[in-house]
Coordinates of C-alpha atoms and ligand atoms in Angstrom, one line a residue:
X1 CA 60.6 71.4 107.7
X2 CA 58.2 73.5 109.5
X3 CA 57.9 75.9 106.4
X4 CA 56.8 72.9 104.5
X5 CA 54.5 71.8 106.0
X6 CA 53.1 75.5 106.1
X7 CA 53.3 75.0 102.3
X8 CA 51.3 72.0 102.3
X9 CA 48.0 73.6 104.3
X10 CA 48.4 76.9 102.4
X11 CA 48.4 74.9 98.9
X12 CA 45.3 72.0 100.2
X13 CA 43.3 75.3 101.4
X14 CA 43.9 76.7 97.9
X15 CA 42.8 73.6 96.8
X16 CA 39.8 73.7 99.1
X17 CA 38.3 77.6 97.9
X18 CA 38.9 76.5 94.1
X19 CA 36.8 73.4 94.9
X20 CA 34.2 75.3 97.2
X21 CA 33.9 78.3 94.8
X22 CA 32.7 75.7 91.9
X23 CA 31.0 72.8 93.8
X24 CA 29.2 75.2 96.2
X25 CA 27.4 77.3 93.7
X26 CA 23.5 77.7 94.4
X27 CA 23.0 80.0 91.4
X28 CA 23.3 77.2 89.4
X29 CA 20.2 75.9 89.6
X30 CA 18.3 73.7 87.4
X31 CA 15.8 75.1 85.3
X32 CA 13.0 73.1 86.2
X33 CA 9.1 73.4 85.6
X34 CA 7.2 73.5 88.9
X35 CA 3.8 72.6 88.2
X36 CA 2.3 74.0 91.2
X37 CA 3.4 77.5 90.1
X38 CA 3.5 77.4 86.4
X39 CA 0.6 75.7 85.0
X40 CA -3.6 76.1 85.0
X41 CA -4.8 77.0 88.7
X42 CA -8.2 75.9 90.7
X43 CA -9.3 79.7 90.9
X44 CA -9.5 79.5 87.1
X45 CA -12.7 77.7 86.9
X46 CA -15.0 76.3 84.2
X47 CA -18.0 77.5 83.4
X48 CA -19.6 73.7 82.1
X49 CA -22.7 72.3 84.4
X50 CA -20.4 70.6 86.7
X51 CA -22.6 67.1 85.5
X52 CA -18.7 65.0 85.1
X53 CA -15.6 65.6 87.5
X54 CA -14.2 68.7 86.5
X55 CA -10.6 70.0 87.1
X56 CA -7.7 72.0 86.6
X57 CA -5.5 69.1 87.0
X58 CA -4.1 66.5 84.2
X59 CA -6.8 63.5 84.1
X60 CA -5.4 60.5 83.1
X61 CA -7.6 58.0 81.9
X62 CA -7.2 54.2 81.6
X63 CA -8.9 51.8 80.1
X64 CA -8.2 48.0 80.7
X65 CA -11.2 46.6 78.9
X66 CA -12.2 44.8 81.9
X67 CA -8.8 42.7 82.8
X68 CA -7.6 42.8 86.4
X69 CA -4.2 44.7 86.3
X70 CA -1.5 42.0 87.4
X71 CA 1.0 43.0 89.8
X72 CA -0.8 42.4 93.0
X73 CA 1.2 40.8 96.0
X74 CA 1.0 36.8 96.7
X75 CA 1.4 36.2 100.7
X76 CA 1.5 32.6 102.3
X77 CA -0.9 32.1 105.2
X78 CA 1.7 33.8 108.0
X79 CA 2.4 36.7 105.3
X80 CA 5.3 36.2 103.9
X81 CA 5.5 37.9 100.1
X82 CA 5.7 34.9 97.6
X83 CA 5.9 36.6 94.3
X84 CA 3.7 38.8 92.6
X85 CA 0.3 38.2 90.4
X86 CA 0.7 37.7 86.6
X87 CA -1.7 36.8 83.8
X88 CA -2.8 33.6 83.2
X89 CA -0.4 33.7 80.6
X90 CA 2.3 33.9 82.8
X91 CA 2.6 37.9 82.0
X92 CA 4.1 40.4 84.6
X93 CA 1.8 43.4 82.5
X94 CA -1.5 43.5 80.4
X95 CA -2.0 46.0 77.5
X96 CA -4.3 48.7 77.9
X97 CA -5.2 52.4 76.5
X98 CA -4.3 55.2 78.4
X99 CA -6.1 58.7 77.6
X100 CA -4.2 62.1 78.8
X101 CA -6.5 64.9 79.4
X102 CA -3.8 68.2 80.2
X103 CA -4.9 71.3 77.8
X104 CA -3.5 74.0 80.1
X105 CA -6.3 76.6 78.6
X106 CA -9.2 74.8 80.3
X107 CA -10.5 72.7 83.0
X108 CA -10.5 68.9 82.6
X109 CA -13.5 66.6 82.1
X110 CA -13.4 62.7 81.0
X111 CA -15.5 63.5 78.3
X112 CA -12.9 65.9 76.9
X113 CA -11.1 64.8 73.6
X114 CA -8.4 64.1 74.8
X115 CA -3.9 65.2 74.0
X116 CA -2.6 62.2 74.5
X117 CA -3.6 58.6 73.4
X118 CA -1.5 55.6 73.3
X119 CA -1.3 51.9 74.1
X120 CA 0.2 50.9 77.0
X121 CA 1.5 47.7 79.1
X122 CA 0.3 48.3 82.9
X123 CA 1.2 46.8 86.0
X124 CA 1.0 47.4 89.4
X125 CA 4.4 48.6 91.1
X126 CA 6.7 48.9 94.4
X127 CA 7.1 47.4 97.0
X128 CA 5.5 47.5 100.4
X129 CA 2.6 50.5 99.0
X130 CA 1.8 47.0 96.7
X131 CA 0.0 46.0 99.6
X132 CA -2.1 49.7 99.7
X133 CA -5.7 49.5 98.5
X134 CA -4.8 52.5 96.3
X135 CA -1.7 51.1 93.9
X136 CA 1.3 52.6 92.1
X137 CA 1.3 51.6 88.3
X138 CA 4.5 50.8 86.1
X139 CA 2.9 52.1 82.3
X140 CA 4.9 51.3 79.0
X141 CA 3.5 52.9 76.1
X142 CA 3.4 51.2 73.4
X143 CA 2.3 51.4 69.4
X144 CA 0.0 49.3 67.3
X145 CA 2.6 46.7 66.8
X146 CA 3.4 46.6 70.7
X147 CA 6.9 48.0 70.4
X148 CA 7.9 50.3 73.0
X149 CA 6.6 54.3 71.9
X150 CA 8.7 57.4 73.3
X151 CA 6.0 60.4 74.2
X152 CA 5.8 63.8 75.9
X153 CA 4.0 62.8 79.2
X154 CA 2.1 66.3 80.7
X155 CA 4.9 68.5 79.3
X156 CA 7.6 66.1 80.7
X157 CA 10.1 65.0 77.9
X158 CA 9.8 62.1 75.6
X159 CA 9.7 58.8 77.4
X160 CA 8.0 55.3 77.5
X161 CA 8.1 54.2 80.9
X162 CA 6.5 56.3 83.5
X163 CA 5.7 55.4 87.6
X164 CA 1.8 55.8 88.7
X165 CA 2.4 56.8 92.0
X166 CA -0.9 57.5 94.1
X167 CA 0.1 58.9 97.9
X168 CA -1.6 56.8 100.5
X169 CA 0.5 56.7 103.3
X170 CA 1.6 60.0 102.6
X171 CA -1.7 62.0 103.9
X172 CA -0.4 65.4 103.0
X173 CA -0.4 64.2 99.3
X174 CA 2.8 66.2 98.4
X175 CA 5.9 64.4 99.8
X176 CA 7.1 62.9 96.5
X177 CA 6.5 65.6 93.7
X178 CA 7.9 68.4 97.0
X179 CA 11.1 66.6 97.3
X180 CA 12.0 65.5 94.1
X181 CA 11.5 69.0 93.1
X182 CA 13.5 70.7 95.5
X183 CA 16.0 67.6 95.0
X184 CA 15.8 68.5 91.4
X185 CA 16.9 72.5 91.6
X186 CA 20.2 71.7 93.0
X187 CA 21.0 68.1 91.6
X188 CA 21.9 67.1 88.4
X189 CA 18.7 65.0 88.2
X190 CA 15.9 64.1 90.2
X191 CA 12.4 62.5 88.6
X192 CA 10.6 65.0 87.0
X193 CA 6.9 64.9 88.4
X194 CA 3.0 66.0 87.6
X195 CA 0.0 66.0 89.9
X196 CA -3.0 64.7 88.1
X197 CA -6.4 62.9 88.4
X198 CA -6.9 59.4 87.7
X199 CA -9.6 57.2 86.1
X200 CA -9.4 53.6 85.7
X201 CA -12.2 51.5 83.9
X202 CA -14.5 54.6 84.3
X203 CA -13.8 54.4 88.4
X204 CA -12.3 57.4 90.1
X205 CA -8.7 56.4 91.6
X206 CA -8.0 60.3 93.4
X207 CA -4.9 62.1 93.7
X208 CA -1.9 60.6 91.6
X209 CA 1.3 61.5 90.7
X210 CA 3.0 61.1 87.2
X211 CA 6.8 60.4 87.9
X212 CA 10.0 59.8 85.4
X213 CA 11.3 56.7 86.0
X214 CA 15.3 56.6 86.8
X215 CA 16.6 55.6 83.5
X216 CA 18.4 57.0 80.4
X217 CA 16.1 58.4 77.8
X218 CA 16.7 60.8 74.6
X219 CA 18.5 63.9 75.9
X220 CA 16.5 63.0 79.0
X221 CA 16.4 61.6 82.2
X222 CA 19.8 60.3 83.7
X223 CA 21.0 61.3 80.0
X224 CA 23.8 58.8 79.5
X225 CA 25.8 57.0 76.8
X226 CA 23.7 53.9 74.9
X227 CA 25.8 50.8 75.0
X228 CA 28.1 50.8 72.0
X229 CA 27.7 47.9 69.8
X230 CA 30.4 45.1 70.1
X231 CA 32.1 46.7 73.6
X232 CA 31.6 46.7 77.0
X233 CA 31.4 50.5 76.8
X234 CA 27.9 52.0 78.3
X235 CA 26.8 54.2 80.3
X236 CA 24.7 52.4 83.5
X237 CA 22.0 52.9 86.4
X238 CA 22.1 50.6 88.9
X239 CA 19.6 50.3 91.7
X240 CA 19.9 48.9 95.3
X241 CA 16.9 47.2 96.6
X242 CA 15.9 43.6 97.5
X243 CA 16.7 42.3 94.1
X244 CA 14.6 41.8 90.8
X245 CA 14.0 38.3 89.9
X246 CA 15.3 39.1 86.7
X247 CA 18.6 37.2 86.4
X248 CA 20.9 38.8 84.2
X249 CA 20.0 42.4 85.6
X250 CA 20.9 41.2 89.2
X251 CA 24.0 41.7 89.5
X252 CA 26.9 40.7 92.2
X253 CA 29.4 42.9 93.4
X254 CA 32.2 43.8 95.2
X255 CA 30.2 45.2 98.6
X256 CA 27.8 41.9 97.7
X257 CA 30.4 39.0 97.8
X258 CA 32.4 40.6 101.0
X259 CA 29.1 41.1 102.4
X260 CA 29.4 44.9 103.2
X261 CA 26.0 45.3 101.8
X262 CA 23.2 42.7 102.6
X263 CA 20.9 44.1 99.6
X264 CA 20.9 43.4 96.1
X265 CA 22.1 45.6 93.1
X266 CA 20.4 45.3 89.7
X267 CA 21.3 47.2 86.3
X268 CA 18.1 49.6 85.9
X269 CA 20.0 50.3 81.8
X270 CA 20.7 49.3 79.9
X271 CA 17.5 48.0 79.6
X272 CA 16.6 43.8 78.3
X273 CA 17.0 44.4 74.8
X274 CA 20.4 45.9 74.5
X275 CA 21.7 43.8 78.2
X276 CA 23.4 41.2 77.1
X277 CA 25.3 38.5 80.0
X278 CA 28.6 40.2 79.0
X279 CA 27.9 43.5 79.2
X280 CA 26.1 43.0 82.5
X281 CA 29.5 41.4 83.4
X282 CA 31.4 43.9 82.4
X283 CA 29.0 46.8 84.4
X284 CA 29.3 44.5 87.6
X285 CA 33.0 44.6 87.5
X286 CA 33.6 48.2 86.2
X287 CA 31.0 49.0 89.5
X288 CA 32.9 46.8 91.5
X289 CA 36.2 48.4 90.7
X290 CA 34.8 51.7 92.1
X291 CA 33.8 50.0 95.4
X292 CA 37.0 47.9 95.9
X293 CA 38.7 51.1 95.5
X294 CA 36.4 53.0 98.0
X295 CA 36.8 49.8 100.8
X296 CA 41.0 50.1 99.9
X297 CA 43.0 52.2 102.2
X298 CA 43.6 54.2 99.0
X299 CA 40.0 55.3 99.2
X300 CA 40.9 59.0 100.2
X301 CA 44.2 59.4 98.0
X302 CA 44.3 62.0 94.9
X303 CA 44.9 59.5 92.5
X304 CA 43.2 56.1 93.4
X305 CA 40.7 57.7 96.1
X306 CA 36.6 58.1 95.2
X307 CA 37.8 61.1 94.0
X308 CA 38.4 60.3 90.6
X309 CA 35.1 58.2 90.5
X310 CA 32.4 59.9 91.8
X311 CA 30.2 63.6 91.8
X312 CA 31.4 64.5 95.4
X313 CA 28.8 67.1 95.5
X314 CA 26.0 64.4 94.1
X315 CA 26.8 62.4 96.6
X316 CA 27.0 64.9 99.7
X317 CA 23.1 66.1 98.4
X318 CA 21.6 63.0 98.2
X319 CA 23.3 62.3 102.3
X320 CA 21.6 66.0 103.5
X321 CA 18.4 65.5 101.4
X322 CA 17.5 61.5 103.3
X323 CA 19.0 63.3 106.3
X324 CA 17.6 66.5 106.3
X325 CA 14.0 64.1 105.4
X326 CA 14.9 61.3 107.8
X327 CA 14.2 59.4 104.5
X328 CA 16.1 56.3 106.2
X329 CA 14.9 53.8 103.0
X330 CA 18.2 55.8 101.5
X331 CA 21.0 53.7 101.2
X332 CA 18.6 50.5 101.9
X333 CA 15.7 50.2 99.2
X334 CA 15.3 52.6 95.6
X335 CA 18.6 53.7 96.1
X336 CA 19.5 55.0 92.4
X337 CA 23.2 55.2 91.3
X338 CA 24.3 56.1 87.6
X339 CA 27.5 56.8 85.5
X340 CA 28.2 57.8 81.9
X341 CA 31.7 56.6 79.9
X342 CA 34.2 57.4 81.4
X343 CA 32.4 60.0 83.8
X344 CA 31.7 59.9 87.3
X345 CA 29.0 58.2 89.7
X346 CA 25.9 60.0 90.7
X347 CA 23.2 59.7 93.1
X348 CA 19.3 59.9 92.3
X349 CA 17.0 60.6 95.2
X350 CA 13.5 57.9 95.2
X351 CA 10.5 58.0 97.1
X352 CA 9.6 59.9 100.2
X353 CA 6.8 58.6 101.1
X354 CA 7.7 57.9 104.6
X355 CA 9.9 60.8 105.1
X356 CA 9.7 63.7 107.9
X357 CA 8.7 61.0 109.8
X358 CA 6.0 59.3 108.4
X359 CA 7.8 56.2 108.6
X360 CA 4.9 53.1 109.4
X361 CA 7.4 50.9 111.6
X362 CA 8.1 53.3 114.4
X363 CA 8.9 56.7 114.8
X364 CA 12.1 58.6 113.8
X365 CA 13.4 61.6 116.3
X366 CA 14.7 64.9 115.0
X367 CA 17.5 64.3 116.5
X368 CA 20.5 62.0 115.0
X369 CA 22.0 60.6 111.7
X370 CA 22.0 57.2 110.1
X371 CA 23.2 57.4 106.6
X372 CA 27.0 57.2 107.5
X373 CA 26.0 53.4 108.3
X374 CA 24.8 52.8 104.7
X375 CA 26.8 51.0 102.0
X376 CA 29.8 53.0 100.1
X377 CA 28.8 55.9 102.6
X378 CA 30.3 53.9 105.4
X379 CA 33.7 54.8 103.5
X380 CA 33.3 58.2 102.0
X381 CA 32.3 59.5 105.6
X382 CA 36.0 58.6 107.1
X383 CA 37.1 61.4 104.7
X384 CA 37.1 64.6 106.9
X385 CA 36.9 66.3 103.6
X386 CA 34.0 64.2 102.4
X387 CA 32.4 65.3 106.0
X388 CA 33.2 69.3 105.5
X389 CA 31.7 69.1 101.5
X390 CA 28.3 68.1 103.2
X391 CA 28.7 70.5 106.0
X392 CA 29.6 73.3 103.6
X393 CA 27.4 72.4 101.0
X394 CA 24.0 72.2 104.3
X395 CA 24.8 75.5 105.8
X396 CA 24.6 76.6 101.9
X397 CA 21.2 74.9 101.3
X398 CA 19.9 75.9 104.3
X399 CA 19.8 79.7 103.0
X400 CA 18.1 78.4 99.7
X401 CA 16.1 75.4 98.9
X402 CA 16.1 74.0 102.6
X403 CA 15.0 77.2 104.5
X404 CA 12.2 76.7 106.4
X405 CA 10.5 79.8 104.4
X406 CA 11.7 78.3 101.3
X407 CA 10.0 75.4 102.2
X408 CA 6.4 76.3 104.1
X409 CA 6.3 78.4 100.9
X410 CA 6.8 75.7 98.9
X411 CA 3.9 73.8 100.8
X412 CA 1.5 76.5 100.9
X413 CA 1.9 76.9 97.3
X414 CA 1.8 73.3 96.8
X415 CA -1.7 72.3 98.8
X416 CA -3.0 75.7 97.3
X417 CA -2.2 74.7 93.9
X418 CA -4.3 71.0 94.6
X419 CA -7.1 72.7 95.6
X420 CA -10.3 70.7 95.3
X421 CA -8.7 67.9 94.3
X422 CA -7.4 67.2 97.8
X423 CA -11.2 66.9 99.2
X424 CA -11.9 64.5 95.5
X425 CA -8.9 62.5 96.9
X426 CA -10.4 61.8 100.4
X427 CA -13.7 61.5 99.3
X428 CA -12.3 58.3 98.0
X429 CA -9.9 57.3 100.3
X430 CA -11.3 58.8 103.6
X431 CA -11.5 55.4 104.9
X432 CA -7.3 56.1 105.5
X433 CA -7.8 58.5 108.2
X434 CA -9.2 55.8 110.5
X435 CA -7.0 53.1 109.8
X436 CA -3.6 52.3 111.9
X437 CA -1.1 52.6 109.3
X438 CA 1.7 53.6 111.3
X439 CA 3.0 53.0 114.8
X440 CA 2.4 53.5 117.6
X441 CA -1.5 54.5 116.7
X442 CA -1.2 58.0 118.5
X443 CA 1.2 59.0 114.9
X444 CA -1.5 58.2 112.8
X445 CA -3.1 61.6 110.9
X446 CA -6.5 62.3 111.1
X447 CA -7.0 64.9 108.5
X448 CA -5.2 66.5 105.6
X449 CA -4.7 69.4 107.5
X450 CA -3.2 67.8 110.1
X451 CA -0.8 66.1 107.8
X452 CA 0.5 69.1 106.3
X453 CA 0.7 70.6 109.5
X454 CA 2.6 67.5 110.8
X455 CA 5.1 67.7 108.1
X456 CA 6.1 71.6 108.8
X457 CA 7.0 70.9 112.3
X458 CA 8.6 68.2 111.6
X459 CA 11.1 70.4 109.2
X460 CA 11.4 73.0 111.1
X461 CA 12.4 70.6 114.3
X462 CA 14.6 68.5 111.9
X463 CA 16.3 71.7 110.6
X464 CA 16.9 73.0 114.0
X465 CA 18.8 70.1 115.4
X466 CA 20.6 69.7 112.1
X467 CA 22.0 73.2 111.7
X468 CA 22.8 72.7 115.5
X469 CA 24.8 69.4 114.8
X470 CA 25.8 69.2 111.5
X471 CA 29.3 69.5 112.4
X472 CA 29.4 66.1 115.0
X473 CA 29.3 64.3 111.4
X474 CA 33.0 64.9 111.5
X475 CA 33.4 62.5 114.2
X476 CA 33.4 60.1 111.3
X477 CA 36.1 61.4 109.7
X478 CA 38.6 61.9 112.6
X479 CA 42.3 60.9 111.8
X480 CA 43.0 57.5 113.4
X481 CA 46.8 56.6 114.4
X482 CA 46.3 53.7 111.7
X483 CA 45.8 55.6 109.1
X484 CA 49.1 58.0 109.2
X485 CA 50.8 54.8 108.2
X486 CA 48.9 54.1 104.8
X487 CA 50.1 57.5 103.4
Ligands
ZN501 ZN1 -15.8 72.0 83.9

């Protein structure tokens, strides 16, 4: 008996180092383009008369022809969000001509001819930044007949749909395109991002940020099957937020109807055209199958256990990235989760604007964890092993991409790399600095520098306690006297 159950531990650490030695890999990494390293610098300069904005960054021009981009919030008189502003043709977007300035050999100026032209539909996008004077776009290109147009977007692949995101709360400018860059060098996917200069009707909008959205594209993106005519076979994103009012995306499942998660799911793709009531039927219960096996007392077990259904490693990254970020949205609002035929379930980090504690509400410590309270984690972290995969896979992290001198380097770089275009930005929006966007008022920042600064402290504090505590995330997984009996 006793040699047995020797035989067990020495064949489930076997199992263990065959598992670490491929799931813990950090040479691996994702070739990914960093823009702030690879493409034209501010010390490069122009030699024109300096008579029109002039920069080394991508300007993106748009050109509404004088219509009032829809998309803007509808509050009643004690502020509660009614619905959202469409045309007076009962439109949620307007078409418009967007105008890409991004030849890499030379600075930028509107007058430039310029790489990229296109129709587009435009809105205005997200959630709470919707009520920011400076707004996030949704832009669909489009051809001459209207129907959707896949292009190269600032050297990012082939796509239609692309997110206009302008930081505002975010005073240091660089939250989104740092994280879902670093995000992106060890996960499968994160958004690929570009800095760049906007210009709407001939009005300077500042600083921007040209992000994928989370879907399946052409060998791109979340790269997933297309539906397959006349099945329920597809490969699916889902996202967890308050809930589109788009009823056959919105979808019920299992964690919705036992009420073990209080937001909403809808299917992000397949997309309208190719979503049909069955197949959005068939993704709710193929999802809800996953879940009902996750909230089973199974949910650990070789062969019914999340095991066989999701990326363990996917999943452990996106807990230390919100964690290692206090990005407590996680789990909550633009929580991105996506599965190919017959493959497994991965996690796609989203937005960071409030991150490292820039959260408007109140303030979030170093100290502590939150994410084992979110929805499916709430189960995968009463798995000791689940627990020991994200301990493993931090301490790992922590030597590369989440070093503090991997990461001031990757700021220093970052703000160098802006340049100018930070002092453009502010010029615009220096009105920010003086308003109380987050509480209590002593949090707000008063300068860029200070926001940058605010930002590496807060890492370098967060890291700290985190490398100190990691392990107490195995008080989640401890063996209850329960459990023995279910196996
Ligand atoms: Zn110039």
């Amino acid at each position: 008996m006793k040699y047995s159950i020797i035989g067990i531990f020495a064949a489930i650490i076997m199992v263990f180092s065959v598992f670490a030695a491929t799931a813990f890999d950090t040479e691996s990494r994702v070739n990914r383009y960093q823009q702030h390293l690879e493409s034209r610098q501010p010390y490069e300069g122009c030699s024109c008369d300096k008579s029109e904005l002039c920069t080394h960054l991508p300007l993106v021009l748009i050109e509404t022809g004088g219509n009032t981009i829809p998309g803007e919030p509808i509050t009643d008189e004690f502020g509660n969000e009614l619905g959202y502003v469409t045309t007076a043709e009962n439109e949620e977007m307007i078409t418009s001509k967007i105008s890409v300035i991004s030849d890499e050999t030379k600075n930028h100026h509107p007058s430039d001819e310029p790489d990229l032209e296109s129709n587009i539909l435009i809105r205005i996008r997200g959630n709470s930044s919707r009520y920011f004077n400076k707004k996030n776009y949704l832009i669909r290109l489009t051809d001459e007949n209207g129907e959707y147009q896949n292009k190269e977007m600032l050297g990012m692949d082939s796509h239609y749909e692309w997110a206009l995101h302008g930081p505002y709360l975010d005073k240091s400018l660089i939250r989104n395109y740092m994280w879902y860059n670093i995000a992106g060098e060890f996960m499968e996917y994160a958004p690929n991002v570009r800095f760049c200069e906007v210009i709407i009707d001939g009005k300077y909008q500042g600083l921007y940020v040209m992000t994928e959205t989370i879907t399946n594209g052409d060998n791109c993106r979340v790269n997933i099957s297309e539906p397959v005519d006349g099945t329920d076979k597809t490969g699916y994103v889902l996202r967890l937020d308050r809930g589109s009012h788009t009823q056959i995306r919105n979808i019920e499942t299992f964690t919705n109807y036992t009420y073990r998660n209080l937001q909403k799911i809808d299917i992000e793709y397949p997309r309208s055209g190719k979503l049909t009531p069955e197949l959005a039927n068939a993704i709710a219960q193929d999802f809800s199958y996953f879940e009902k096996s996750l909230y089973s007392y199974d949910y650990d077990t070789e062969n019914y256990g999340y095991s066989q259904n999701i990326n363990v490693q996917s999943f452990a990254d996106y807990f230390i990235i919100n964690e290692f970020t206090s990005n407590y949205d996680a789990g909550w609002l633009s929580t991105y989760i996506y599965k190919d035929i017959g493959g497994k379930y991965n996690m796609v980090i989203w937005d960071f604007n409030s991150a490292c504690d820039n959260y408007a509400a109140y303030a979030f410590p170093a100290e502590g964890f939150q994410m084992q309270n979110v929805v499916w984690y709430f189960m995968l972290m009463k798995d000791e092993r689940f627990n020991q995969e994200i301990i493993n896979r931090y301490k790992k992290l922590r030597e590369t991409y989440l070093s503090d001198e991997y990461l001031n380097q990757y700021i220093d770089d970052t703000v160098a790399y802006l340049g100018d275009a930070i002092d453009r930005n502010f010029e615009v929006w220096q009105n920010t600095f003086e308003m109380d966007m987050l509480k209590p008022s002593e949090r707000n920042i008063k300068s860029h520098e200070e926001a940058i600064q605010q930002m590496k402290d807060f890492i370098s504090e967060r890291g700290a306690w985190m490398d100190e505590n990691i392990e107490i995330i195995k008080q989640y997984g401890h063996e209850s006297k329960n459990k023995k009996f279910n196996h």
